PDB file of N, CA and C and ligand atoms in Angstrom:
ATOM      1  N   MET A  97     -15.174   4.417 -15.791  1.00  0.00           N
ATOM      2  CA  MET A  97     -16.392   3.649 -15.640  1.00  0.00           C
ATOM      3  C   MET A  97     -17.339   4.557 -14.347  1.00  0.00           C
ATOM      4  N   HIS A  98     -18.860   4.094 -14.697  1.00  0.00           N
ATOM      5  CA  HIS A  98     -19.230   5.253 -14.024  1.00  0.00           C
ATOM      6  C   HIS A  98     -20.144   4.274 -13.335  1.00  0.00           C
ATOM      7  N   TYR A  99     -20.545   4.482 -12.312  1.00  0.00           N
ATOM      8  CA  TYR A  99     -21.615   3.532 -11.573  1.00  0.00           C
ATOM      9  C   TYR A  99     -22.600   4.142 -10.925  1.00  0.00           C
ATOM     10  N   PHE A 100     -22.793   5.337 -10.516  1.00  0.00           N
ATOM     11  CA  PHE A 100     -23.309   6.277  -9.909  1.00  0.00           C
ATOM     12  C   PHE A 100     -24.154   7.263 -10.554  1.00  0.00           C
ATOM     13  N   ALA A 101     -25.501   7.126  -9.965  1.00  0.00           N
ATOM     14  CA  ALA A 101     -26.703   8.052 -10.495  1.00  0.00           C
ATOM     15  C   ALA A 101     -25.911   9.416 -10.656  1.00  0.00           C
ATOM     16  N   PRO A 102     -26.531  10.155 -11.717  1.00  0.00           N
ATOM     17  CA  PRO A 102     -26.225  11.872 -11.717  1.00  0.00           C
ATOM     18  C   PRO A 102     -26.855  12.415 -10.673  1.00  0.00           C
ATOM     19  N   GLY A 103     -26.038  13.194 -10.119  1.00  0.00           N
ATOM     20  CA  GLY A 103     -26.382  13.905  -8.547  1.00  0.00           C
ATOM     21  C   GLY A 103     -26.542  13.094  -7.268  1.00  0.00           C
ATOM     22  N   ALA A 104     -25.489  12.268  -7.632  1.00  0.00           N
ATOM     23  CA  ALA A 104     -25.210  11.263  -6.155  1.00  0.00           C
ATOM     24  C   ALA A 104     -23.889  12.082  -5.364  1.00  0.00           C
ATOM     25  N   SER A 105     -23.861  11.642  -4.514  1.00  0.00           N
ATOM     26  CA  SER A 105     -22.922  12.516  -3.640  1.00  0.00           C
ATOM     27  C   SER A 105     -21.421  12.095  -3.663  1.00  0.00           C
ATOM     28  N   VAL A 106     -20.587  12.710  -3.287  1.00  0.00           N
ATOM     29  CA  VAL A 106     -19.224  12.091  -3.498  1.00  0.00           C
ATOM     30  C   VAL A 106     -18.996  10.755  -2.700  1.00  0.00           C
ATOM     31  N   ALA A 107     -19.573  10.982  -1.395  1.00  0.00           N
ATOM     32  CA  ALA A 107     -19.656   9.381  -0.864  1.00  0.00           C
ATOM     33  C   ALA A 107     -20.221   8.612  -1.665  1.00  0.00           C
ATOM     34  N   ASP A 108     -21.267   8.587  -2.061  1.00  0.00           N
ATOM     35  CA  ASP A 108     -22.084   7.632  -3.001  1.00  0.00           C
ATOM     36  C   ASP A 108     -20.973   7.171  -4.178  1.00  0.00           C
ATOM     37  N   HIS A 109     -20.424   8.200  -4.719  1.00  0.00           N
ATOM     38  CA  HIS A 109     -19.271   7.785  -5.764  1.00  0.00           C
ATOM     39  C   HIS A 109     -18.209   6.977  -4.950  1.00  0.00           C
ATOM     40  N   LEU A 110     -17.943   7.147  -4.053  1.00  0.00           N
ATOM     41  CA  LEU A 110     -16.411   6.449  -3.748  1.00  0.00           C
ATOM     42  C   LEU A 110     -17.195   5.211  -3.492  1.00  0.00           C
ATOM     43  N   ALA A 111     -18.096   4.996  -2.756  1.00  0.00           N
ATOM     44  CA  ALA A 111     -18.600   3.917  -2.116  1.00  0.00           C
ATOM     45  C   ALA A 111     -18.806   2.836  -3.468  1.00  0.00           C
ATOM     46  N   ALA A 112     -19.269   3.352  -4.569  1.00  0.00           N
ATOM     47  CA  ALA A 112     -19.850   2.419  -5.886  1.00  0.00           C
ATOM     48  C   ALA A 112     -18.545   2.296  -6.494  1.00  0.00           C
ATOM     49  N   ASP A 113     -17.383   3.207  -6.424  1.00  0.00           N
ATOM     50  CA  ASP A 113     -15.869   2.943  -7.156  1.00  0.00           C
ATOM     51  C   ASP A 113     -15.381   1.471  -6.292  1.00  0.00           C
ATOM     52  N   CYS A 114     -15.239   1.951  -4.701  1.00  0.00           N
ATOM     53  CA  CYS A 114     -14.848   1.020  -3.779  1.00  0.00           C
ATOM     54  C   CYS A 114     -15.621  -0.449  -3.866  1.00  0.00           C
ATOM     55  N   GLY A 115     -16.866  -0.461  -3.729  1.00  0.00           N
ATOM     56  CA  GLY A 115     -17.657  -1.846  -4.097  1.00  0.00           C
ATOM     57  C   GLY A 115     -17.341  -2.334  -5.634  1.00  0.00           C
ATOM     58  N   MET A 116     -16.887  -1.537  -6.460  1.00  0.00           N
ATOM     59  CA  MET A 116     -16.519  -2.366  -7.932  1.00  0.00           C
ATOM     60  C   MET A 116     -15.161  -3.386  -7.677  1.00  0.00           C
ATOM     61  N   ALA A 117     -14.359  -2.163  -7.024  1.00  0.00           N
ATOM     62  CA  ALA A 117     -13.104  -2.513  -6.641  1.00  0.00           C
ATOM     63  C   ALA A 117     -13.137  -3.723  -5.867  1.00  0.00           C
ATOM     64  N   LEU A 118     -13.913  -3.753  -4.686  1.00  0.00           N
ATOM     65  CA  LEU A 118     -13.554  -5.014  -3.950  1.00  0.00           C
ATOM     66  C   LEU A 118     -14.388  -6.610  -4.712  1.00  0.00           C
ATOM     67  N   ALA A 119     -15.301  -6.121  -5.723  1.00  0.00           N
ATOM     68  CA  ALA A 119     -15.839  -7.122  -6.596  1.00  0.00           C
ATOM     69  C   ALA A 119     -14.855  -7.858  -7.624  1.00  0.00           C
ATOM     70  N   PHE A 120     -14.332  -6.812  -8.090  1.00  0.00           N
ATOM     71  CA  PHE A 120     -13.140  -7.217  -8.970  1.00  0.00           C
ATOM     72  C   PHE A 120     -11.982  -8.095  -7.989  1.00  0.00           C
ATOM     73  N   ILE A 121     -11.625  -7.730  -7.029  1.00  0.00           N
ATOM     74  CA  ILE A 121     -10.710  -8.508  -6.341  1.00  0.00           C
ATOM     75  C   ILE A 121     -10.968  -9.954  -5.886  1.00  0.00           C
ATOM     76  N   VAL A 122     -12.456 -10.225  -5.745  1.00  0.00           N
ATOM     77  CA  VAL A 122     -12.874 -11.219  -5.288  1.00  0.00           C
ATOM     78  C   VAL A 122     -13.153 -12.449  -6.619  1.00  0.00           C
ATOM     79  N   VAL A 123     -13.441 -11.785  -7.810  1.00  0.00           N
ATOM     80  CA  VAL A 123     -13.925 -12.297  -8.725  1.00  0.00           C
ATOM     81  C   VAL A 123     -12.439 -12.851  -9.382  1.00  0.00           C
ATOM     82  N   ALA A 124     -11.184 -12.080  -9.482  1.00  0.00           N
ATOM     83  CA  ALA A 124      -9.737 -12.150  -9.507  1.00  0.00           C
ATOM     84  C   ALA A 124      -9.370 -13.324  -8.609  1.00  0.00           C
ATOM     85  N   GLY A 125     -10.063 -13.695  -7.529  1.00  0.00           N
ATOM     86  CA  GLY A 125      -9.458 -15.107  -6.459  1.00  0.00           C
ATOM     87  C   GLY A 125      -8.567 -14.414  -5.693  1.00  0.00           C
ATOM     88  N   GLU A 126      -8.589 -13.161  -5.507  1.00  0.00           N
ATOM     89  CA  GLU A 126      -7.552 -12.485  -4.369  1.00  0.00           C
ATOM     90  C   GLU A 126      -8.311 -12.268  -3.298  1.00  0.00           C
ATOM     91  N   GLN A 127      -9.483 -12.852  -2.562  1.00  0.00           N
ATOM     92  CA  GLN A 127     -10.082 -12.626  -1.692  1.00  0.00           C
ATOM     93  C   GLN A 127      -8.875 -12.579  -0.619  1.00  0.00           C
ATOM     94  N   GLU A 128      -8.045 -13.696  -0.513  1.00  0.00           N
ATOM     95  CA  GLU A 128      -7.335 -13.713   0.680  1.00  0.00           C
ATOM     96  C   GLU A 128      -6.756 -12.014   0.668  1.00  0.00           C
ATOM     97  N   ARG A 129      -6.417 -11.517   0.007  1.00  0.00           N
ATOM     98  CA  ARG A 129      -5.494 -10.081   0.126  1.00  0.00           C
ATOM     99  C   ARG A 129      -6.604  -8.728   1.037  1.00  0.00           C
ATOM    100  N   LEU A 130      -7.677  -9.770   0.841  1.00  0.00           N
ATOM    101  CA  LEU A 130      -8.599  -8.297   1.824  1.00  0.00           C
ATOM    102  C   LEU A 130      -8.510  -8.608   3.076  1.00  0.00           C
ATOM    103  N   ARG A 131      -8.394  -7.726   3.950  1.00  0.00           N
ATOM    104  CA  ARG A 131      -8.164  -7.925   5.471  1.00  0.00           C
ATOM    105  C   ARG A 131      -8.359  -6.992   6.318  1.00  0.00           C
ATOM    106  N   ARG A 132      -8.809  -6.996   7.725  1.00  0.00           N
ATOM    107  CA  ARG A 132      -8.724  -6.551   8.463  1.00  0.00           C
ATOM    108  C   ARG A 132      -7.740  -5.986   9.414  1.00  0.00           C
ATOM    109  N   CYS A 133      -7.725  -4.517   9.492  1.00  0.00           N
ATOM    110  CA  CYS A 133      -6.575  -3.815  10.223  1.00  0.00           C
ATOM    111  C   CYS A 133      -6.162  -4.503  11.685  1.00  0.00           C
ATOM    112  N   GLU A 134      -5.096  -4.677  12.197  1.00  0.00           N
ATOM    113  CA  GLU A 134      -4.798  -5.829  13.214  1.00  0.00           C
ATOM    114  C   GLU A 134      -4.773  -4.510  14.290  1.00  0.00           C
ATOM    115  N   ALA A 135      -5.054  -3.730  14.281  1.00  0.00           N
ATOM    116  CA  ALA A 135      -4.914  -2.320  15.177  1.00  0.00           C
ATOM    117  C   ALA A 135      -6.175  -2.378  15.922  1.00  0.00           C
ATOM    118  N   PRO A 136      -6.271  -2.940  17.301  1.00  0.00           N
ATOM    119  CA  PRO A 136      -7.802  -2.882  17.891  1.00  0.00           C
ATOM    120  C   PRO A 136      -8.659  -1.843  17.784  1.00  0.00           C
ATOM    121  N   ASP A 137      -8.173  -0.599  17.686  1.00  0.00           N
ATOM    122  CA  ASP A 137      -9.241   0.538  17.566  1.00  0.00           C
ATOM    123  C   ASP A 137      -9.216   0.906  16.316  1.00  0.00           C
ATOM    124  N   CYS A 138      -9.031   0.193  14.918  1.00  0.00           N
ATOM    125  CA  CYS A 138      -9.273   0.794  13.769  1.00  0.00           C
ATOM    126  C   CYS A 138      -9.898  -0.430  12.930  1.00  0.00           C
ATOM    127  N   GLY A 139      -9.579  -1.720  12.869  1.00  0.00           N
ATOM    128  CA  GLY A 139     -10.337  -2.406  12.210  1.00  0.00           C
ATOM    129  C   GLY A 139     -10.759  -2.109  11.041  1.00  0.00           C
ATOM    130  N   ARG A 140     -10.183  -1.070  10.049  1.00  0.00           N
ATOM    131  CA  ARG A 140     -10.372  -0.946   9.105  1.00  0.00           C
ATOM    132  C   ARG A 140     -10.179  -2.229   8.053  1.00  0.00           C
ATOM    133  N   ALA A 141     -10.872  -2.042   6.905  1.00  0.00           N
ATOM    134  CA  ALA A 141     -10.686  -3.395   5.856  1.00  0.00           C
ATOM    135  C   ALA A 141      -9.242  -2.818   4.521  1.00  0.00           C
ATOM    136  N   PHE A 142      -8.390  -3.667   4.398  1.00  0.00           N
ATOM    137  CA  PHE A 142      -7.620  -3.158   3.462  1.00  0.00           C
ATOM    138  C   PHE A 142      -7.306  -4.066   2.648  1.00  0.00           C
ATOM    139  N   VAL A 143      -6.522  -4.277   1.586  1.00  0.00           N
ATOM    140  CA  VAL A 143      -6.332  -4.771   0.250  1.00  0.00           C
ATOM    141  C   VAL A 143      -4.294  -4.891   0.420  1.00  0.00           C
ATOM    142  N   ASP A 144      -4.357  -6.253   0.407  1.00  0.00           N
ATOM    143  CA  ASP A 144      -2.745  -6.240   0.835  1.00  0.00           C
ATOM    144  C   ASP A 144      -2.222  -6.531  -0.446  1.00  0.00           C
ATOM    145  N   LEU A 145      -1.429  -5.659  -1.228  1.00  0.00           N
ATOM    146  CA  LEU A 145      -0.828  -5.871  -2.223  1.00  0.00           C
ATOM    147  C   LEU A 145       0.617  -5.977  -1.902  1.00  0.00           C
ATOM    148  N   SER A 146       1.116  -6.642  -0.886  1.00  0.00           N
ATOM    149  CA  SER A 146       2.413  -6.561  -0.808  1.00  0.00           C
ATOM    150  C   SER A 146       2.637  -8.161  -1.348  1.00  0.00           C
ATOM    151  N   ARG A 147       4.091  -8.105  -1.570  1.00  0.00           N
ATOM    152  CA  ARG A 147       4.077  -9.376  -2.604  1.00  0.00           C
ATOM    153  C   ARG A 147       4.110 -10.762  -1.632  1.00  0.00           C
ATOM    154  N   ASN A 148       4.253 -10.793  -0.302  1.00  0.00           N
ATOM    155  CA  ASN A 148       4.307 -11.753   0.614  1.00  0.00           C
ATOM    156  C   ASN A 148       3.230 -11.937   1.177  1.00  0.00           C
ATOM    157  N   ARG A 149       2.368 -11.071   1.008  1.00  0.00           N
ATOM    158  CA  ARG A 149       0.866 -10.911   1.636  1.00  0.00           C
ATOM    159  C   ARG A 149       1.363 -11.037   3.083  1.00  0.00           C
ATOM    160  N   SER A 150       2.289 -10.086   3.612  1.00  0.00           N
ATOM    161  CA  SER A 150       2.056 -10.612   5.079  1.00  0.00           C
ATOM    162  C   SER A 150       1.487  -8.577   5.633  1.00  0.00           C
ATOM    163  N   ARG A 151       1.117  -8.147   4.844  1.00  0.00           N
ATOM    164  CA  ARG A 151       0.512  -6.875   5.566  1.00  0.00           C
ATOM    165  C   ARG A 151      -0.361  -6.914   6.924  1.00  0.00           C
ATOM    166  N   ARG A 152      -0.317  -6.231   7.865  1.00  0.00           N
ATOM    167  CA  ARG A 152      -1.092  -6.451   9.079  1.00  0.00           C
ATOM    168  C   ARG A 152      -2.118  -5.121   9.308  1.00  0.00           C
ATOM    169  N   TYR A 153      -1.556  -4.154   9.097  1.00  0.00           N
ATOM    170  CA  TYR A 153      -2.338  -2.935   9.163  1.00  0.00           C
ATOM    171  C   TYR A 153      -2.658  -2.096   7.811  1.00  0.00           C
ATOM    172  N   CYS A 154      -3.722  -1.337   8.085  1.00  0.00           N
ATOM    173  CA  CYS A 154      -4.425  -0.493   6.632  1.00  0.00           C
ATOM    174  C   CYS A 154      -2.983   0.383   6.517  1.00  0.00           C
ATOM    175  N   ASP A 155      -2.658   1.006   7.388  1.00  0.00           N
ATOM    176  CA  ASP A 155      -0.966   1.881   7.217  1.00  0.00           C
ATOM    177  C   ASP A 155      -0.131   1.777   7.748  1.00  0.00           C
ATOM    178  N   SER A 156       0.859   0.987   7.632  1.00  0.00           N
ATOM    179  CA  SER A 156       2.386   1.149   8.309  1.00  0.00           C
ATOM    180  C   SER A 156       2.649   2.338   9.212  1.00  0.00           C
ATOM    181  N   ARG A 157       2.236   3.126   8.478  1.00  0.00           N
ATOM    182  CA  ARG A 157       2.958   4.409   8.724  1.00  0.00           C
ATOM    183  C   ARG A 157       1.409   5.305   9.925  1.00  0.00           C
ATOM    184  N   THR A 158       0.546   4.830  10.390  1.00  0.00           N
ATOM    185  CA  THR A 158      -0.196   5.261  11.089  1.00  0.00           C
ATOM    186  C   THR A 158      -0.670   4.110  12.019  1.00  0.00           C
ATOM    187  N   CYS A 159      -1.274   2.840  11.830  1.00  0.00           N
ATOM    188  CA  CYS A 159      -1.732   2.017  12.731  1.00  0.00           C
ATOM    189  C   CYS A 159      -0.785   1.205  12.804  1.00  0.00           C
ATOM    190  N   GLY A 160       0.201   1.044  12.200  1.00  0.00           N
ATOM    191  CA  GLY A 160       1.470  -0.244  12.250  1.00  0.00           C
ATOM    192  C   GLY A 160       2.672   0.632  13.242  1.00  0.00           C
ATOM    193  N   ASN A 161       2.708   2.089  13.244  1.00  0.00           N
ATOM    194  CA  ASN A 161       3.483   2.757  13.428  1.00  0.00           C
ATOM    195  C   ASN A 161       2.980   3.079  15.367  1.00  0.00           C
ATOM    196  N   ARG A 162       1.554   3.446  15.212  1.00  0.00           N
ATOM    197  CA  ARG A 162       0.918   3.433  16.633  1.00  0.00           C
ATOM    198  C   ARG A 162       0.951   2.244  17.527  1.00  0.00           C
ATOM    199  N   LEU A 163       1.174   1.186  17.152  1.00  0.00           N
ATOM    200  CA  LEU A 163       0.683  -0.268  17.912  1.00  0.00           C
ATOM    201  C   LEU A 163       2.665  -0.708  18.257  1.00  0.00           C
ATOM    202  N   HIS A 164       3.358  -0.124  17.385  1.00  0.00           N
ATOM    203  CA  HIS A 164       4.848  -0.427  17.394  1.00  0.00           C
ATOM    204  C   HIS A 164       5.253   0.693  18.695  1.00  0.00           C
ATOM    205  N   VAL A 165       4.667   1.830  18.819  1.00  0.00           N
ATOM    206  CA  VAL A 165       4.583   2.501  19.878  1.00  0.00           C
ATOM    207  C   VAL A 165       4.635   2.187  21.214  1.00  0.00           C
ATOM    208  N   ALA A 166       3.456   1.870  20.915  1.00  0.00           N
ATOM    209  CA  ALA A 166       2.529   1.147  22.117  1.00  0.00           C
ATOM    210  C   ALA A 166       2.885   0.212  22.879  1.00  0.00           C
ATOM    211  N   ALA A 167       3.669  -0.625  22.209  1.00  0.00           N
ATOM    212  CA  ALA A 167       4.477  -1.877  22.539  1.00  0.00           C
ATOM    213  C   ALA A 167       5.567  -1.714  23.163  1.00  0.00           C
ATOM    214  N   TYR A 168       6.257  -0.961  22.715  1.00  0.00           N
ATOM    215  CA  TYR A 168       7.633  -0.626  23.133  1.00  0.00           C
ATOM    216  C   TYR A 168       7.714   0.003  24.433  1.00  0.00           C
ATOM    217  N   ARG A 169       6.337   0.749  24.298  1.00  0.00           N
ATOM    218  CA  ARG A 169       6.063   1.616  25.834  1.00  0.00           C
ATOM    219  C   ARG A 169       5.680   0.519  26.982  1.00  0.00           C
ATOM    220  N   ALA A 170       4.541  -0.670  26.372  1.00  0.00           N
ATOM    221  CA  ALA A 170       3.954  -1.519  27.187  1.00  0.00           C
ATOM    222  C   ALA A 170       5.598  -1.934  28.028  1.00  0.00           C
ATOM    223  N   ARG A 171       6.256  -2.534  27.009  1.00  0.00           N
ATOM    224  CA  ARG A 171       7.658  -3.314  27.405  1.00  0.00           C
ATOM    225  C   ARG A 171       8.370  -2.279  28.490  1.00  0.00           C
ATOM    226  N   ARG A 172       8.749  -1.203  27.928  1.00  0.00           N
ATOM    227  CA  ARG A 172       9.307  -0.284  29.148  1.00  0.00           C
ATOM    228  C   ARG A 172       8.577  -0.401  30.188  1.00  0.00           C
ATOM    229  N   LYS A 173       7.283  -0.165  30.507  1.00  0.00           N
ATOM    230  CA  LYS A 173       6.661   0.136  32.038  1.00  0.00           C
ATOM    231  C   LYS A 173       6.793  -1.333  32.675  1.00  0.00           C
ATOM    232  N   GLU A 174       6.460  -2.303  31.772  1.00  0.00           N
ATOM    233  CA  GLU A 174       6.934  -3.532  32.527  1.00  0.00           C
ATOM    234  C   GLU A 174       8.577  -3.664  33.071  1.00  0.00           C
ATOM    235  N   ALA A 175       9.521  -3.426  32.174  1.00  0.00           N
ATOM    236  CA  ALA A 175      10.950  -3.291  32.951  1.00  0.00           C
ATOM    237  C   ALA A 175      11.114  -2.517  33.721  1.00  0.00           C
ATOM    238  N   ALA A 176      10.434  -1.552  33.960  1.00  0.00           N
ATOM    239  CA  ALA A 176      10.518  -0.354  34.832  1.00  0.00           C
ATOM    240  C   ALA A 176      10.157  -0.823  36.173  1.00  0.00           C
ATOM    241  N   GLY A 177       8.815  -1.903  36.107  1.00  0.00           N
ATOM    242  CA  GLY A 177       8.534  -2.380  37.559  1.00  0.00           C
ATOM    243  C   GLY A 177       7.015  -1.790  37.499  1.00  0.00           C
TER     244      GLY A 177
HETATM  245 ZN1   ZN B 618      -5.451   0.487  10.820  1.00  0.00          ZN
END
């Protein structure tokens, strides 16, 4: 599928593909799977393809793990007084 003009930049190409993917998801009635990452300094949109739709972060290995570490450090700090 090609939705970009000849000579379009790679970014334009990716944006066009991404837009079509989002349009497809909305049309398919899956818009509730479109989420925003819960990491406060991230906020990226992502599509939750997990079976129980419980995904909270765009990438659990980066944002998810980063917040877990931050929460762990905050708890330790509180415990230490
Ligand atoms: Zn994120």
